[in-house]
Short mmCIF file of C-alpha atoms and ligand atoms in Angstrom, two decimals:
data_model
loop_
_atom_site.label_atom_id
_atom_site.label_comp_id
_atom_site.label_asym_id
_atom_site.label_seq_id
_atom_site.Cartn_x
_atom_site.Cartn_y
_atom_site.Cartn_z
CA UNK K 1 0.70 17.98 38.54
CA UNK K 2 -2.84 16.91 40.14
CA UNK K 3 -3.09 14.24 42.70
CA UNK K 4 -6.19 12.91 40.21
CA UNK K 5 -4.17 13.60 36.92
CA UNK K 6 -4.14 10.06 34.77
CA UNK K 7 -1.18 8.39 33.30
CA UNK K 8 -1.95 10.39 29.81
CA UNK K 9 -2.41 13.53 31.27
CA UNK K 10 0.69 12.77 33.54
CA UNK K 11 2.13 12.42 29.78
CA UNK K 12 0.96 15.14 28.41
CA UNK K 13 1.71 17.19 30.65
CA UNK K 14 5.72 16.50 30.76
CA UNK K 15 5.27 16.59 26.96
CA UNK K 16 4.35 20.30 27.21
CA UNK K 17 7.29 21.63 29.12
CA UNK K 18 9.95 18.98 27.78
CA UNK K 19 13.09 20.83 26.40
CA UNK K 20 14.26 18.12 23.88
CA UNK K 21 11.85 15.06 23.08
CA UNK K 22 13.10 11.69 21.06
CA UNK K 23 10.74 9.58 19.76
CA UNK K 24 11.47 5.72 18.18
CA UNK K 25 8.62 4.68 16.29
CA UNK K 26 7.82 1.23 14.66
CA UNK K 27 5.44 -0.75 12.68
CA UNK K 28 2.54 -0.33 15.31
CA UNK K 29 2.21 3.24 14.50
CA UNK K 30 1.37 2.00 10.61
CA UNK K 31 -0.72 -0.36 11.97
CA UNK K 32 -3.64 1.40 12.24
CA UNK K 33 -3.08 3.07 8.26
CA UNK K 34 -3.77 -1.11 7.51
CA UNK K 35 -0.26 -2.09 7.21
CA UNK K 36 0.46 -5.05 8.79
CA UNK K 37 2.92 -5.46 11.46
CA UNK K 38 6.56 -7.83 11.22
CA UNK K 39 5.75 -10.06 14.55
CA UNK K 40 1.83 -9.58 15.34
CA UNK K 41 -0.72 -12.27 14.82
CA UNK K 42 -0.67 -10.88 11.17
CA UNK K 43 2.80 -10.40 10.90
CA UNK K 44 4.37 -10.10 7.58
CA UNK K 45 7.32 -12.43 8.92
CA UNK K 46 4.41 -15.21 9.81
CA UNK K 47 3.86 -15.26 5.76
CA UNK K 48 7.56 -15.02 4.47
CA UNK K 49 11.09 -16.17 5.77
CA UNK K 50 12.58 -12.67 6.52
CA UNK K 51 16.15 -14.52 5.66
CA UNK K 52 14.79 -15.49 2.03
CA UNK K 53 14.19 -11.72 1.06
CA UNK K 54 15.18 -8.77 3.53
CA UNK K 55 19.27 -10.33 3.15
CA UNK K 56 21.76 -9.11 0.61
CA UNK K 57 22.84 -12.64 0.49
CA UNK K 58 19.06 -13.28 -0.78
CA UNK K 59 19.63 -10.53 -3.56
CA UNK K 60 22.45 -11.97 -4.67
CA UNK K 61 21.17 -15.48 -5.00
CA UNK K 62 17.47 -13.99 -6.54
CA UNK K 63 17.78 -10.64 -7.28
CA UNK K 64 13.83 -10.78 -9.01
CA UNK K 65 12.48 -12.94 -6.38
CA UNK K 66 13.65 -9.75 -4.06
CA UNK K 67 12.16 -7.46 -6.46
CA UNK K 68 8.67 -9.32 -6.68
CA UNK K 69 8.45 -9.30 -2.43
CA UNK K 70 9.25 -5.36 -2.46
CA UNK K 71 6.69 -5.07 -5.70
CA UNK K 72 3.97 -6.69 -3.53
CA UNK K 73 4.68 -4.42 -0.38
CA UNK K 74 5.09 -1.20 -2.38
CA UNK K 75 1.65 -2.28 -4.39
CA UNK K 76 0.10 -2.56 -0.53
CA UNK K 77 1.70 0.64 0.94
CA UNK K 78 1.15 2.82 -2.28
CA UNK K 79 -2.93 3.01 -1.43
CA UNK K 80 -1.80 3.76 2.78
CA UNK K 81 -1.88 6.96 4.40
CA UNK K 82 -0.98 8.51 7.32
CA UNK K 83 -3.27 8.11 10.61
CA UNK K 84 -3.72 10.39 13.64
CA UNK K 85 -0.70 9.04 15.33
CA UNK K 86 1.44 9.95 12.28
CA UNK K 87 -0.02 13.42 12.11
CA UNK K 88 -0.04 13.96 16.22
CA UNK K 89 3.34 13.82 15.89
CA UNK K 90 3.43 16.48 13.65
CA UNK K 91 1.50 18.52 15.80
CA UNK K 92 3.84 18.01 18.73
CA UNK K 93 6.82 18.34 16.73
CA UNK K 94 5.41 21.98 15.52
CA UNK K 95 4.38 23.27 19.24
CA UNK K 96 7.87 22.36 20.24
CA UNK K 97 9.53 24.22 17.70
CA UNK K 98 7.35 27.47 18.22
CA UNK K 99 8.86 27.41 21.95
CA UNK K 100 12.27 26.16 20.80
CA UNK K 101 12.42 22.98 22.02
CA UNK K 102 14.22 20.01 20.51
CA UNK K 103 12.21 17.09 18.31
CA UNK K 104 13.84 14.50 17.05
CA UNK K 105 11.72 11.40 15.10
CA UNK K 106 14.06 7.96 14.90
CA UNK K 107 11.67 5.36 12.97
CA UNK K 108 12.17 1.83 11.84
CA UNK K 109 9.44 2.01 9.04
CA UNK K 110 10.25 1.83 5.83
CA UNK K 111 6.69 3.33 4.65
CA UNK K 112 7.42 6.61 4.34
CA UNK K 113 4.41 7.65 6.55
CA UNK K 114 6.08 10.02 8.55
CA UNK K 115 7.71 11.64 5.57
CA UNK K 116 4.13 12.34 3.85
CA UNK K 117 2.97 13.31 7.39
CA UNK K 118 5.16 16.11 7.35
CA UNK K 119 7.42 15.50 10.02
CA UNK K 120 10.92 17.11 9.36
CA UNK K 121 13.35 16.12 12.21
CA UNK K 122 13.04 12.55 10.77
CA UNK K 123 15.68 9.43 10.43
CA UNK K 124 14.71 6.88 8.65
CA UNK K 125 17.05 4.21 9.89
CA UNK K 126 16.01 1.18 8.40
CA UNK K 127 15.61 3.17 4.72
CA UNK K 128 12.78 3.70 2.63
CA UNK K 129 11.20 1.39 0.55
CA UNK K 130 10.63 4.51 -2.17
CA UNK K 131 13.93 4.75 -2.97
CA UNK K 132 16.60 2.70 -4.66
CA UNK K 133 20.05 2.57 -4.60
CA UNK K 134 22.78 1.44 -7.23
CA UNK K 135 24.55 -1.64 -6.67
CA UNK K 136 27.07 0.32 -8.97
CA UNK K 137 27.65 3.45 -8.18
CA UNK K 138 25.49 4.22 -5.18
CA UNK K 139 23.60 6.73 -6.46
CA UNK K 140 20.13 6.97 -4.21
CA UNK K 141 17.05 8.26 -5.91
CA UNK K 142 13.19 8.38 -5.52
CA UNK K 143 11.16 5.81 -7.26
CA UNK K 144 7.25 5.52 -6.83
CA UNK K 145 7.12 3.48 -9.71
CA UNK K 146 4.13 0.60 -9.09
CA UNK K 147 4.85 -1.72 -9.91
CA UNK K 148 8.97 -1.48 -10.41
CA UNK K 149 10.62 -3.12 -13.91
CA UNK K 150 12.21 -6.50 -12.26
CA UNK K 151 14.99 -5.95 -12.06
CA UNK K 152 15.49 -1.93 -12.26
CA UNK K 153 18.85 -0.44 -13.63
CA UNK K 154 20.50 2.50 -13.19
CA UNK K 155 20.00 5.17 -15.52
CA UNK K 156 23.10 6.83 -15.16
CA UNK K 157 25.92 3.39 -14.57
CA UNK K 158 23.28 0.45 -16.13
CA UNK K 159 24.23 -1.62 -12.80
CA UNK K 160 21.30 -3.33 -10.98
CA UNK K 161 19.35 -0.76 -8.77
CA UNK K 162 18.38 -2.61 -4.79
CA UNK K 163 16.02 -0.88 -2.48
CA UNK K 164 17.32 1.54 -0.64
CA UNK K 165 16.75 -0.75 3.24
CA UNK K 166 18.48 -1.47 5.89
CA UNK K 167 18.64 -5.52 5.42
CA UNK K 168 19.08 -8.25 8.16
CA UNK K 169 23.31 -8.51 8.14
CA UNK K 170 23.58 -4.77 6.97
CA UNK K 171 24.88 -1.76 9.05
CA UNK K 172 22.52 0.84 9.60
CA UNK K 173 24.36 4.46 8.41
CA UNK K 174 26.48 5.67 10.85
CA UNK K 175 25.54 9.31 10.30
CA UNK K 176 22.20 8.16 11.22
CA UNK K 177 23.25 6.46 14.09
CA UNK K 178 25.50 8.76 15.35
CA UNK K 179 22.60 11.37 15.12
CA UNK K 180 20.35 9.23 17.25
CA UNK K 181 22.65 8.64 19.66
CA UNK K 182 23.29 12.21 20.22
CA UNK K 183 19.45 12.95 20.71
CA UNK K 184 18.97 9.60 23.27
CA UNK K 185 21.60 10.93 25.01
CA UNK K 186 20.34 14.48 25.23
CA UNK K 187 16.69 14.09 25.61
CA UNK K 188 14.93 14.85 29.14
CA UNK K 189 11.59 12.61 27.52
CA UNK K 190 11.11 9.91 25.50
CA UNK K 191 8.07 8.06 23.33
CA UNK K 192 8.45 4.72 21.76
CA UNK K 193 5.61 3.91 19.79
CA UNK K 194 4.59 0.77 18.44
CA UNK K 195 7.73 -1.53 18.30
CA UNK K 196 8.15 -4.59 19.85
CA UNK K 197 11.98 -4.07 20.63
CA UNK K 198 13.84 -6.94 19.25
CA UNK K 199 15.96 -5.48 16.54
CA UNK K 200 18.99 -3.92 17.76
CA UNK K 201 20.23 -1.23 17.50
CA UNK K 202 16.71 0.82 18.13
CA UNK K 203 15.89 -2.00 20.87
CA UNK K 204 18.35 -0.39 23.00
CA UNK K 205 17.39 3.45 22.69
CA UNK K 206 14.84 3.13 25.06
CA UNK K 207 17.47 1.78 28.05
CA UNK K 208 20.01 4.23 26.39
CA UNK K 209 17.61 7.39 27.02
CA UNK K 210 16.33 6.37 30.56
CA UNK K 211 19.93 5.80 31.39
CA UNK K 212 21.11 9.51 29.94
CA UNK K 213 17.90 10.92 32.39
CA UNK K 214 15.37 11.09 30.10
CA UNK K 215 11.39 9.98 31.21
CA UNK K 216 10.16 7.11 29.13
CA UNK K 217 7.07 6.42 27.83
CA UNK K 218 5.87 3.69 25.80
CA UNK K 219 2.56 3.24 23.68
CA UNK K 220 1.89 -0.04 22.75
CA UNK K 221 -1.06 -2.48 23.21
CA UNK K 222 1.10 -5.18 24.85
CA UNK K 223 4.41 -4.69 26.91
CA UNK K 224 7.48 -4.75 25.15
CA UNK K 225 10.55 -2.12 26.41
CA UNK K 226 11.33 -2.95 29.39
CA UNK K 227 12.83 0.82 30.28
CA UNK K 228 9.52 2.80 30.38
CA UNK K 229 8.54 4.54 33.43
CA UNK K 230 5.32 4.77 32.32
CA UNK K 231 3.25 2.31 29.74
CA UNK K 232 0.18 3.99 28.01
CA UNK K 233 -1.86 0.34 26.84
CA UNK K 234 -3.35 0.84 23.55
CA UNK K 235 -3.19 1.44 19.58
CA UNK K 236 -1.09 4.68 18.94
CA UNK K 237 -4.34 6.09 16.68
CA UNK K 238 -5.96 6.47 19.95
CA UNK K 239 -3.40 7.56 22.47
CA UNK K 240 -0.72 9.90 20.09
CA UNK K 241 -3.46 12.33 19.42
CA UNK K 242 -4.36 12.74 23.35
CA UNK K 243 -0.68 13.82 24.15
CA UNK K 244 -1.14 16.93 21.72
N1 LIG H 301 -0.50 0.87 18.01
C1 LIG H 301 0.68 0.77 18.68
N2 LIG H 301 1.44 -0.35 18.69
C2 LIG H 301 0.97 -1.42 18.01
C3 LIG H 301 -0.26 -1.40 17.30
C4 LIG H 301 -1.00 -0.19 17.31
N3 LIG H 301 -2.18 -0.10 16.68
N4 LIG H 301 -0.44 -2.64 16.74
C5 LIG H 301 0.63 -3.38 17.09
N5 LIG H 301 1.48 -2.67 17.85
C6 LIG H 301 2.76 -3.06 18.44
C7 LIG H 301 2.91 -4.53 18.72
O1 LIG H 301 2.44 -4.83 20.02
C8 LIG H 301 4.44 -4.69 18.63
O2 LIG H 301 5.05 -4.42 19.89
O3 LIG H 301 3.75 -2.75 17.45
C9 LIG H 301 4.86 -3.62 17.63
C10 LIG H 301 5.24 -4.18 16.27
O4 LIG H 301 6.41 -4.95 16.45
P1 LIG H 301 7.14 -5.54 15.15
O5 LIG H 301 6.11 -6.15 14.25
O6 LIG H 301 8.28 -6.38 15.67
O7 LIG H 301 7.71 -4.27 14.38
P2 LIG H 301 9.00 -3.42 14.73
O8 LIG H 301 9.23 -3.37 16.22
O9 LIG H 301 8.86 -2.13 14.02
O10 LIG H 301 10.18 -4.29 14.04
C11 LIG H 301 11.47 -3.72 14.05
O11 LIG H 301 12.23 -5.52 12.59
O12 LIG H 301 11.70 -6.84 10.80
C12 LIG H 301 12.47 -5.77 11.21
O13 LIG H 301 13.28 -3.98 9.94
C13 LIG H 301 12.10 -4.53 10.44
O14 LIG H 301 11.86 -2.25 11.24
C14 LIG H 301 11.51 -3.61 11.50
C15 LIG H 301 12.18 -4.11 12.78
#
């Protein structure tokens, strides 16, 4: 590694000779497709009481008022696309498989970004706010529908269909979690990308990596994890696509 090398090509260049590579991602990465953030200045939490609509005790007490919040965000994110962070990671994710390294992508978006990206080692661990699950019989399917019928019924039991997210109060799926854990705790090099780090559990993957070995690096305009050993300072449209 040159003496003159700069933080990102410091980066870059673990990035190219890392065996197994995690990455947590959050709502910064979307941030630059024009969806806004939970906490920034133009946070979706600074324009509606998370505990009115993102808790299953707020379904239960107004299932449609539930429905209309998701109906808004789905109307926003159906126009959104991915952005060159979304698609870097692609890249990266493909360059490590043709030399048989391990990627694994852990997000907290709901969007579906990633997914249309076409990254494949994916968890969504907070869900996915294009499909819906049966308050009857569980059953989880796809729905793109724009808007959704308030409120949406299962075709197959006729019981009331929820989105298929994580909610404040809920467990995230322990398959999921389970499979992140094993990849924090096996990765030699970590990214966390645009979250701020408050909702556990994913705000303690970054201290659970750097504590199983692995080099952390965070991308984010402001400070937030405090485990990184290195902070690249900026939006993750400009600084993903430089680690390729
Ligand atoms: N590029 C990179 N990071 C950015 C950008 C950008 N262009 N713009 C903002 N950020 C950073 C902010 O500095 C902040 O640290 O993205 C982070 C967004 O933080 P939050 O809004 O708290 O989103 P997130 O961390 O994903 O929230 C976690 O909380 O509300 C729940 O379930 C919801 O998954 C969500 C979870």
């Amino acid at each position: 590694m040159s003496r003159m090398s700069s933080p990102i090509e410091q980066v870059r260049e673990r990035l190219s000779s890392a065996c197994r590579v995690t990455v947590l991602t959050g709502a910064g990465i979307s941030a630059d497709s024009g969806i806004p953030t939970f906490r920034g200045p133009d946070g979706l939490w600074k324009n509606f009481r998370a505990e009115d609509l993102a808790t299953p005790e707020a379904f239960t007490r107004d299932p449609a008022l539930v429905w209309e919040w998701y109906n808004w965000r789905r109307e926003l994110l159906a126009t959104k696309e991915p952005n060159p962070a979304h698609r870097a990671l692609v890249s990266i994710e493909g360059k490590m498989e043709t030399r048989r390294a391990q990627f694994h992508l852990l997000t907290q978006n709901v969007d579906g970004l990633h997914g249309l990206a076409g990254s494949r080692n994916l968890i969504e661990l907070h869900g996915n706010i294009w499909e819906v699950r049966c308050t009857g019989c569980g059953a989880v399917t796809e729905d793109r529908r724009v808007p959704i019928p308030i409120p949406p019924y299962c075709s197959s039991c006729g019981k009331m269909l929820r989105p298929h997210i994580v909610w404040f109060g809920e467990m995230l799926d322990s398959d999921d979690v389970s499979r992140a854990l094993e990849s924090l705790e096996h990765c030699d090099m970590m990214l966390v990308i645009g979250t701020s780090g408050v909702v556990q559990p994913a705000a303690s993957f970054a201290s659970t990596a750097r504590s199983a070995g692995a080099f952390v690096v965070e991308i984010n305009p402001d400070a937030s994890s405090g485990a990184a050993h290195v902070a690249l300072r900026g939006r993750a449209a400009e600084i993903v696509p430089l680690l390729v």
